[in-house]
PDB file of C-alpha atoms and ligand atoms in Angstrom:
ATOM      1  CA  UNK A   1     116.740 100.516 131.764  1.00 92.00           C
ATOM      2  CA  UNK A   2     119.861 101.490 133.495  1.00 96.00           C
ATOM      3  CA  UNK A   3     120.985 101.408 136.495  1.00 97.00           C
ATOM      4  CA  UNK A   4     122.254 105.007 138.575  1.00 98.00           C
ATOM      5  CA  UNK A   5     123.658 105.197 142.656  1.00 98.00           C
ATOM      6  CA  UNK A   6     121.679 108.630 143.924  1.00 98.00           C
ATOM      7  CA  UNK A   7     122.467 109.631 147.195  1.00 98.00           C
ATOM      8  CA  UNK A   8     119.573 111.197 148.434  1.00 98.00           C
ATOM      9  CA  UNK A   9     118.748 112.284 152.065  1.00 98.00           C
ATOM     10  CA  UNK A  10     122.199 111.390 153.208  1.00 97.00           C
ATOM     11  CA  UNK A  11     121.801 107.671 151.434  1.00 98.00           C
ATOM     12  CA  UNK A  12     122.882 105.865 148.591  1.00 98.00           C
ATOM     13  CA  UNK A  13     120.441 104.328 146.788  1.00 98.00           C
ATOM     14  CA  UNK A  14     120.561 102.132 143.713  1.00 98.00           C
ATOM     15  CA  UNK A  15     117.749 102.376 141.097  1.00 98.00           C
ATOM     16  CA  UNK A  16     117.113 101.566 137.723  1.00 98.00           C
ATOM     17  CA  UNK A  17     115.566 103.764 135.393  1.00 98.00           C
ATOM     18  CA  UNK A  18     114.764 105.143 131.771  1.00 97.00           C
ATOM     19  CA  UNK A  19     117.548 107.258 130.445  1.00 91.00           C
ATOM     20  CA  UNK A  20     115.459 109.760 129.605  1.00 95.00           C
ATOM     21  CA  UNK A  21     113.161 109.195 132.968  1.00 98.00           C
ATOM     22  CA  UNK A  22     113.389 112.752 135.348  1.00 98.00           C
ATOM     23  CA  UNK A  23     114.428 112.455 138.920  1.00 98.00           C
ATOM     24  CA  UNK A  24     110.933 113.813 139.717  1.00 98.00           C
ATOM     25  CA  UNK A  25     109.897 110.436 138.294  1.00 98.00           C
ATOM     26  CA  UNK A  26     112.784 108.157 140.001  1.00 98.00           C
ATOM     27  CA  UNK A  27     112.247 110.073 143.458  1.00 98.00           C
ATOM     28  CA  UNK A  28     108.206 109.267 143.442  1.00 98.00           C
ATOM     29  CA  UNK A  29     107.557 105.880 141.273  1.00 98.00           C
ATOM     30  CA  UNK A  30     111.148 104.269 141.870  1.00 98.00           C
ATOM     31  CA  UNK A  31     112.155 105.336 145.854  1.00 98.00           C
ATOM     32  CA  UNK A  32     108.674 106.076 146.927  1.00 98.00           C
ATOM     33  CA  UNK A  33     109.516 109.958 148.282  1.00 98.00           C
ATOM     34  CA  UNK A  34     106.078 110.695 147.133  1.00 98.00           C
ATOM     35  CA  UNK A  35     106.770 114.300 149.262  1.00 98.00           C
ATOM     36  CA  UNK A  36     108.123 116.239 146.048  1.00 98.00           C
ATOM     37  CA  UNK A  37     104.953 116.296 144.445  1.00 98.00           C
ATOM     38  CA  UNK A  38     104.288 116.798 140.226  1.00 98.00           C
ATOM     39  CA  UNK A  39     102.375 119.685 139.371  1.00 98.00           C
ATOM     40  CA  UNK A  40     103.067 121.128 136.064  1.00 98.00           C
ATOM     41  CA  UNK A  41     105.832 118.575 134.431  1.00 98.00           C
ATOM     42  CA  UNK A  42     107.327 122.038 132.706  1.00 98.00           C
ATOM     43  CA  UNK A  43     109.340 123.523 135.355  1.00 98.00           C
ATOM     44  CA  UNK A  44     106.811 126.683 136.326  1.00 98.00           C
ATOM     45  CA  UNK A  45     105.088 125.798 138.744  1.00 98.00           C
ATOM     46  CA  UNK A  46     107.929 124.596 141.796  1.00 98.00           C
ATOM     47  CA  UNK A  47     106.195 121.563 143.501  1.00 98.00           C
ATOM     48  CA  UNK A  48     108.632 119.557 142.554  1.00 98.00           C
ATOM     49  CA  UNK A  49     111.614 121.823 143.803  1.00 98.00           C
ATOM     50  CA  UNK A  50     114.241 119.820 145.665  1.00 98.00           C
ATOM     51  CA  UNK A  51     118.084 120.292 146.414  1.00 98.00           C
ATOM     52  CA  UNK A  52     120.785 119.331 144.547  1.00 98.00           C
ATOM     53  CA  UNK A  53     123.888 120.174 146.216  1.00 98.00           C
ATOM     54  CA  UNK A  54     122.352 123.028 148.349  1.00 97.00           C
ATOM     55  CA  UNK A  55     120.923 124.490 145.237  1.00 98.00           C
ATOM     56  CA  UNK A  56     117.124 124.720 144.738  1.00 98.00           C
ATOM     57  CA  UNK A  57     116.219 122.656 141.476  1.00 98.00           C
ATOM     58  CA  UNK A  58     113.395 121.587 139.771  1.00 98.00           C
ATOM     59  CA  UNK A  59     113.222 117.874 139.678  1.00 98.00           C
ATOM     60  CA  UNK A  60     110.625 117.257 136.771  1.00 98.00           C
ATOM     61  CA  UNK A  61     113.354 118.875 134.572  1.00 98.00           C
ATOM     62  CA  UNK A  62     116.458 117.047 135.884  1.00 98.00           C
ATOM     63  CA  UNK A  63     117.022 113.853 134.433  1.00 98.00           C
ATOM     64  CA  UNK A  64     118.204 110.882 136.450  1.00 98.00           C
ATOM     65  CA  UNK A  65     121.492 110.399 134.684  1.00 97.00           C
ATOM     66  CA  UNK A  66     122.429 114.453 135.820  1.00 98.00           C
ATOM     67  CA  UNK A  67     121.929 114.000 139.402  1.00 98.00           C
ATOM     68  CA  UNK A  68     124.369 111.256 140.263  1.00 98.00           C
ATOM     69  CA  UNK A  69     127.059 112.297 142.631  1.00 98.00           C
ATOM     70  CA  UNK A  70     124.861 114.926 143.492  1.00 98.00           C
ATOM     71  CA  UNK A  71     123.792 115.277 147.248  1.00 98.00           C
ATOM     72  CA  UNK A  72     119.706 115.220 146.336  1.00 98.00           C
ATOM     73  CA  UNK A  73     117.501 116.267 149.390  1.00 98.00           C
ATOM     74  CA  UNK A  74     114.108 116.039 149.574  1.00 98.00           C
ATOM     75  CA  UNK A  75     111.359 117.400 152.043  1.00 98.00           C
ATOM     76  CA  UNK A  76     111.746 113.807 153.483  1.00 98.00           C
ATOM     77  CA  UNK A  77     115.328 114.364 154.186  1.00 98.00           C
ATOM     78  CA  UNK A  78     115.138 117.826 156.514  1.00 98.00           C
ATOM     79  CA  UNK A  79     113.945 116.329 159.397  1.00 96.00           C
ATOM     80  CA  UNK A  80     116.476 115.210 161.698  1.00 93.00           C
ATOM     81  CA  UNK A  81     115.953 112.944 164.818  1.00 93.00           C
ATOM     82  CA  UNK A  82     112.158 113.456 164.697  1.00 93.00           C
ATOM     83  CA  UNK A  83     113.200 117.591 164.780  1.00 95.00           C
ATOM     84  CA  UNK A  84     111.777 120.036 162.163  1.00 97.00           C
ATOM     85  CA  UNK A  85     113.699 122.448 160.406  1.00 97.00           C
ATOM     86  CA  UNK A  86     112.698 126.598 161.277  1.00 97.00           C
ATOM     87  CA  UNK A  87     110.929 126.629 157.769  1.00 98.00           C
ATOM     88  CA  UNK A  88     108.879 123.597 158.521  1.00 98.00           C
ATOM     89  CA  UNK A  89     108.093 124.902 161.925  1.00 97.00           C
ATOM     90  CA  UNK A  90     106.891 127.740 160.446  1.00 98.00           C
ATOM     91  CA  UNK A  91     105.049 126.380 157.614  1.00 98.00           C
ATOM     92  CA  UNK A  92     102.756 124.632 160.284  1.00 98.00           C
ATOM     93  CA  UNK A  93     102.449 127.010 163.036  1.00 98.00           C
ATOM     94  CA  UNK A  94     101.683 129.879 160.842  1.00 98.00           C
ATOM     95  CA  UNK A  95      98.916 127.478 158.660  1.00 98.00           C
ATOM     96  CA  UNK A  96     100.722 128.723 155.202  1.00 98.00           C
ATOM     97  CA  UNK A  97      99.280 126.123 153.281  1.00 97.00           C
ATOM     98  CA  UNK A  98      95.060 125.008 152.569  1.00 97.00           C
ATOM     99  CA  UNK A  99      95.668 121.667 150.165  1.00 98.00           C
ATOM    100  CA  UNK A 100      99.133 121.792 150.861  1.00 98.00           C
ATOM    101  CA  UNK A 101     100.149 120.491 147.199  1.00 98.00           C
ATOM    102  CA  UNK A 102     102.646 123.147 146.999  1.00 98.00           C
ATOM    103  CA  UNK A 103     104.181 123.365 150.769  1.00 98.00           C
ATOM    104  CA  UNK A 104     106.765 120.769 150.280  1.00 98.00           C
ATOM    105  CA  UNK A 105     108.219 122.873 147.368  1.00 98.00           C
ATOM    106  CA  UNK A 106     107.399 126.210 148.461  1.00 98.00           C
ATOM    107  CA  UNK A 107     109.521 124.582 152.184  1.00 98.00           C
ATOM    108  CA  UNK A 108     112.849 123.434 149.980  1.00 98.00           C
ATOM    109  CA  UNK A 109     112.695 127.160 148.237  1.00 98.00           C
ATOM    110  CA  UNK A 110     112.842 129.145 151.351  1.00 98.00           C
ATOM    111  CA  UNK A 111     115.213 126.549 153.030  1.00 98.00           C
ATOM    112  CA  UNK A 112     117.377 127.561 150.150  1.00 98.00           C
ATOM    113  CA  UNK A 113     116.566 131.366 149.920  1.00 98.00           C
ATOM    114  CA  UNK A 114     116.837 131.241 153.988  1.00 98.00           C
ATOM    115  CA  UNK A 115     120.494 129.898 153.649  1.00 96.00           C
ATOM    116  CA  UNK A 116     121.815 132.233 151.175  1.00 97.00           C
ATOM    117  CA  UNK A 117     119.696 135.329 153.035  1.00 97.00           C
ATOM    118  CA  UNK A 118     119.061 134.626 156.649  1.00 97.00           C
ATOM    119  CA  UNK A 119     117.394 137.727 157.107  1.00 97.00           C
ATOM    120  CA  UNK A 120     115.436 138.528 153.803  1.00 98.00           C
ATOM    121  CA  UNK A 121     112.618 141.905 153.398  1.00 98.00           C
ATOM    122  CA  UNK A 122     109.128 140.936 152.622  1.00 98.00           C
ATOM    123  CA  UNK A 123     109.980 142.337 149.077  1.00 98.00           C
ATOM    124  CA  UNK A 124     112.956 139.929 148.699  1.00 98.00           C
ATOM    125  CA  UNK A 125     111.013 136.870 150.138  1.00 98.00           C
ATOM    126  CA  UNK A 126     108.306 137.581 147.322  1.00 98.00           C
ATOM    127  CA  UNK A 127     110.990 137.656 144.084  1.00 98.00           C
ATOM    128  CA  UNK A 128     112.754 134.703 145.141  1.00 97.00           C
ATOM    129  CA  UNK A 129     108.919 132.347 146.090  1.00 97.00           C
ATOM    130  CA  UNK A 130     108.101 133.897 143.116  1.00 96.00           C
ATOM    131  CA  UNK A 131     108.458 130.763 140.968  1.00 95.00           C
ATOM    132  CA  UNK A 132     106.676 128.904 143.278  1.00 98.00           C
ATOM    133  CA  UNK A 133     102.632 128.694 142.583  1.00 98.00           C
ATOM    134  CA  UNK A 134     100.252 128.045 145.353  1.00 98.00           C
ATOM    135  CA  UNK A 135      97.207 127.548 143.612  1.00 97.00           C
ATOM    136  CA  UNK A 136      95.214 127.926 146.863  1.00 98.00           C
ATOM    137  CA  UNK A 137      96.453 131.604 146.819  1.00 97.00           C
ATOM    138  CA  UNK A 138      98.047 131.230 150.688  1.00 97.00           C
ATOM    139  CA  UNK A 139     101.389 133.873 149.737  1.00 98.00           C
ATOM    140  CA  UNK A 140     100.481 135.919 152.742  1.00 98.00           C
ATOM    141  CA  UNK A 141     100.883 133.254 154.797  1.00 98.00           C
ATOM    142  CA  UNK A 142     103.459 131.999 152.751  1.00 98.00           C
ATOM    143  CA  UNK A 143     105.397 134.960 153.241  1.00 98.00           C
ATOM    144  CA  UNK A 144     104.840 134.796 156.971  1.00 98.00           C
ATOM    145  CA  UNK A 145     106.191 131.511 157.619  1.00 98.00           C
ATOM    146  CA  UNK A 146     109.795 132.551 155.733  1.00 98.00           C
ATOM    147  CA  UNK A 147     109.332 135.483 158.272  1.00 98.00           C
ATOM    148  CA  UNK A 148     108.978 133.660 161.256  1.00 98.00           C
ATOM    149  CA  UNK A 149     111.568 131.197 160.240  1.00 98.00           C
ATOM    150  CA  UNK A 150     113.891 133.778 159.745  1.00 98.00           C
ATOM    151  CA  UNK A 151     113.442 134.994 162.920  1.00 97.00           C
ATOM    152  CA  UNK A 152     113.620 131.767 165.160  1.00 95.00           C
ATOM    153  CA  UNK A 153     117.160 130.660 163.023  1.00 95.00           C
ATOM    154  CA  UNK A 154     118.493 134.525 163.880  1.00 94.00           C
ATOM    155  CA  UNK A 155     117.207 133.908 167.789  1.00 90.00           C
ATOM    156  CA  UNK A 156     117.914 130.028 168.608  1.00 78.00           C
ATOM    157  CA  UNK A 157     120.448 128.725 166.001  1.00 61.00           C
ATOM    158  CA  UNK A 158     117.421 126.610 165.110  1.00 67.00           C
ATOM    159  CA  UNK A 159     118.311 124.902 161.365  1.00 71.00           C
TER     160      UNK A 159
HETATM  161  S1  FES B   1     106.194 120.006 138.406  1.00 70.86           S
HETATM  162 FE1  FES B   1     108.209 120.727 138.202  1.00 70.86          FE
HETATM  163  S2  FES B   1     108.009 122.889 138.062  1.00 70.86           S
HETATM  164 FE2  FES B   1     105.948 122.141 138.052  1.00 70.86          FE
HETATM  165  S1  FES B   2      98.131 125.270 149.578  1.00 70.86           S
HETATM  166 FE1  FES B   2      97.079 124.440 147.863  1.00 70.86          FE
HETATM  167  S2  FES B   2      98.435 124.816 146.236  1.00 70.86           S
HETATM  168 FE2  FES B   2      99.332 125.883 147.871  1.00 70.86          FE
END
């Protein structure tokens, strides 16, 4: 075991681990942000997507060691003072999940694809979820949410 700092959701935190153990591992069975949630372990599925330094990444295939000094956020991290974000917002009024098992990584995608294209077509929405699986089959709805999200950043500055 060694020991790493991570700073994740705005914190530092101190955790020892397996060099070869993946953040996806560290975040759920070492901090207890059960939120990013394992699916596939192989990097195609996206339930485990989180951000590292703004970038959407997939945490089953990051070890520990590569995401110190890295600002790590995590679906627990985009609330702020009890406030969703647009995309969560969205997410829940529009019903875009059934189980839900992907929603927390199918939420950090479009915060990211969001960010870098505030105002994405359907067709552009679809290619950049597109390496997120929803086993459930909810894209439409899916697709919706990032829509309405969109829309409520461009109207009220909402995050
Ligand atoms: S669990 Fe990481 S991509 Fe599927
Ligand atoms: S809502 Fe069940 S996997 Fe997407």
């Amino acid at each position: 075991m060694s020991d790493y700092v991570l700073n994740v959701n705005g914190a530092k935190l101190k955790v020892s681990a397996l060099a070869d153990e993946t953040l996806l591992s560290v975040l759920r069975n070492r901090l207890d942000l059960t939120g990013t949630k394992y699916g596939c372990g192989e990097g195609e599925c996206g339930a485990c997507t989180v951000l590292m330094d703004g970038a959407a990444v997939h945490a089953c295939q990051t070890l520990v060691a590569d995401a110190v000094g890295k600002q790590i956020t995590t679906i627990e991290g985009l609330e702020q003072n009890g406030k969703l974000t647009a995309v969560q917002q969205a997410f829940l009024d529009v019903g875009a999940f059934q189980c839900a098992y992907c929603t927390s990584g199918m939420i950090m995608r479009a915060t990211v694809l969001l960010h870098e294209l505030p105002n994405p077509t359907e067709a552009q929405i679809r290619t950049r979820m597109n390496g997120n699986i929803c086993r459930c089959g909810t894209y439409p709805r899916i697709v919706q949410a990032v829509q309405q999200a969109s829309h409520s950043m461009a109207k009220g500055g909402a995050r």
